[in-house]
Amino acid sequence: GQNIDQPTEMTATEGAIVQINCTYQTSGFNGLFWYQQHAGEAPTFLSYNVLDGLEEKGRFSSFLSRSKGYSYLLLKELQMKDSASYLCAAARYQKVTFGTGTKLQVIP
Amino acid sequence: NAGVTQTPKFRVLKTGQSMTLLCAQDMNHEYMYWYRQDPGMGLRLIHYSVGEGTTAKGEVPDGYNVSRLKKQNFLLGLESAAPSQTSVYFCASIQGASYEQYFGPGTRLTVT
């Protein structure tokens, strides 16, 4: 929705690094959220980027380029429990809309 | 501190029936949101509120109404349920300054 694009599915190996990309329409843009959602559960907040650059939180990092309308979520040292959907969402003023999510499968 | 709660967790309606979903948050958040999630569609914004007494339309508002009479509660109403409204409904809230968004556990609604 709202021109937020991310890949539908990705597969990565346990212990590896994976980057999930997200592009969005820049008009009226305030910030960019990333969420993790396990099957059958509610989304949980991972990060919110307002300024350009990389923000690191443990094994997860999120990057934003406002001028390019581009963000990515970087997951390091992948664990089996990281198998989930990763949702990108853009805030335009107080309105927060989501992409369709990227389903990540971590394999041994 | 319960966070964001939703009532009920499950519901089955017949076409044409009405119901209200309740979202409550005890974090004094200003902004509240209702989303629906369908397979392959992601989360779609139905309505949202930026404060007590205010509401605004999201991406898919048709067939739904909302009210925010108290800051801690955000109600989603279905006046005449349709099978197309079968979905999982999530409520969320944000504290304006931090923009950290918290979700409720979801309500699974089936309309037959």
mmCIF file of C-alpha atoms in Angstrom, chain B residues 15-80:
data_model
loop_
_atom_site.group_PDB
_atom_site.id
_atom_site.type_symbol
_atom_site.label_atom_id
_atom_site.label_comp_id
_atom_site.label_asym_id
_atom_site.label_seq_id
_atom_site.Cartn_x
_atom_site.Cartn_y
_atom_site.Cartn_z
ATOM 1 C CA THR B 15 -23.625 -11.269 6.960
ATOM 2 C CA GLY B 16 -25.511 -8.113 7.896
ATOM 3 C CA GLN B 17 -24.801 -8.263 11.622
ATOM 4 C CA SER B 18 -23.056 -5.432 13.398
ATOM 5 C CA MET B 19 -20.330 -5.387 16.006
ATOM 6 C CA THR B 20 -17.785 -3.166 17.721
ATOM 7 C CA LEU B 21 -14.148 -3.990 18.318
ATOM 8 C CA LEU B 22 -12.554 -2.316 21.314
ATOM 9 C CA CYS B 23 -8.925 -1.256 21.534
ATOM 10 C CA ALA B 24 -7.558 0.046 24.826
ATOM 11 C CA GLN B 25 -4.100 1.335 25.718
ATOM 12 C CA ASP B 26 -2.749 2.364 29.105
ATOM 13 C CA MET B 27 0.399 4.126 27.881
ATOM 14 C CA ASN B 28 -1.198 7.569 27.409
ATOM 15 C CA HIS B 29 -0.443 7.441 23.681
ATOM 16 C CA GLU B 30 -1.810 10.176 21.454
ATOM 17 C CA TYR B 31 -2.090 8.273 18.176
ATOM 18 C CA MET B 32 -4.120 5.116 17.640
ATOM 19 C CA TYR B 33 -4.673 3.006 14.521
ATOM 20 C CA TRP B 34 -6.844 0.216 13.193
ATOM 21 C CA TYR B 35 -5.421 -2.146 10.559
ATOM 22 C CA ARG B 36 -6.655 -5.259 8.867
ATOM 23 C CA GLN B 37 -4.345 -8.001 7.701
ATOM 24 C CA ASP B 38 -5.207 -10.431 4.930
ATOM 25 C CA PRO B 39 -2.975 -13.078 3.332
ATOM 26 C CA GLY B 40 -0.751 -11.539 0.649
ATOM 27 C CA MET B 41 -2.071 -8.019 1.358
ATOM 28 C CA GLY B 42 -0.013 -6.954 4.324
ATOM 29 C CA LEU B 43 -1.390 -4.560 6.922
ATOM 30 C CA ARG B 44 -3.856 -2.031 5.536
ATOM 31 C CA LEU B 45 -4.823 1.072 7.462
ATOM 32 C CA ILE B 46 -8.569 1.398 8.055
ATOM 33 C CA HIS B 47 -8.847 4.498 10.253
ATOM 34 C CA TYR B 48 -6.618 6.329 12.669
ATOM 35 C CA SER B 49 -6.804 8.982 15.363
ATOM 36 C CA VAL B 50 -4.307 11.656 16.344
ATOM 37 C CA GLY B 51 -6.033 12.499 19.601
ATOM 38 C CA GLU B 52 -9.164 12.263 21.692
ATOM 39 C CA GLY B 53 -12.201 13.249 19.665
ATOM 40 C CA THR B 54 -10.431 13.094 16.288
ATOM 41 C CA THR B 55 -10.483 10.404 13.609
ATOM 42 C CA ALA B 56 -9.280 10.158 10.022
ATOM 43 C CA LYS B 57 -9.666 7.736 7.125
ATOM 44 C CA GLY B 58 -6.919 5.368 6.114
ATOM 45 C CA GLU B 59 -6.500 3.273 2.974
ATOM 46 C CA VAL B 60 -9.595 1.060 3.302
ATOM 47 C CA PRO B 61 -12.234 2.896 5.406
ATOM 48 C CA ASP B 62 -15.402 1.780 3.586
ATOM 49 C CA GLY B 63 -17.747 -0.324 5.702
ATOM 50 C CA TYR B 64 -16.134 0.752 8.979
ATOM 51 C CA ASN B 65 -16.663 3.553 11.460
ATOM 52 C CA VAL B 66 -14.543 4.581 14.426
ATOM 53 C CA SER B 67 -14.763 6.683 17.551
ATOM 54 C CA ARG B 68 -12.196 8.019 20.012
ATOM 55 C CA LEU B 69 -14.291 9.422 22.856
ATOM 56 C CA LYS B 70 -11.595 8.719 25.432
ATOM 57 C CA LYS B 71 -7.865 8.990 24.848
ATOM 58 C CA GLN B 72 -7.222 5.416 25.936
ATOM 59 C CA ASN B 73 -9.908 3.774 23.779
ATOM 60 C CA PHE B 74 -10.369 3.470 20.028
ATOM 61 C CA LEU B 75 -13.480 1.668 18.798
ATOM 62 C CA LEU B 76 -13.947 0.106 15.369
ATOM 63 C CA GLY B 77 -17.515 -0.535 14.248
ATOM 64 C CA LEU B 78 -18.907 -2.699 11.484
ATOM 65 C CA GLU B 79 -22.479 -1.605 10.804
ATOM 66 C CA SER B 80 -23.411 -4.389 8.381
#
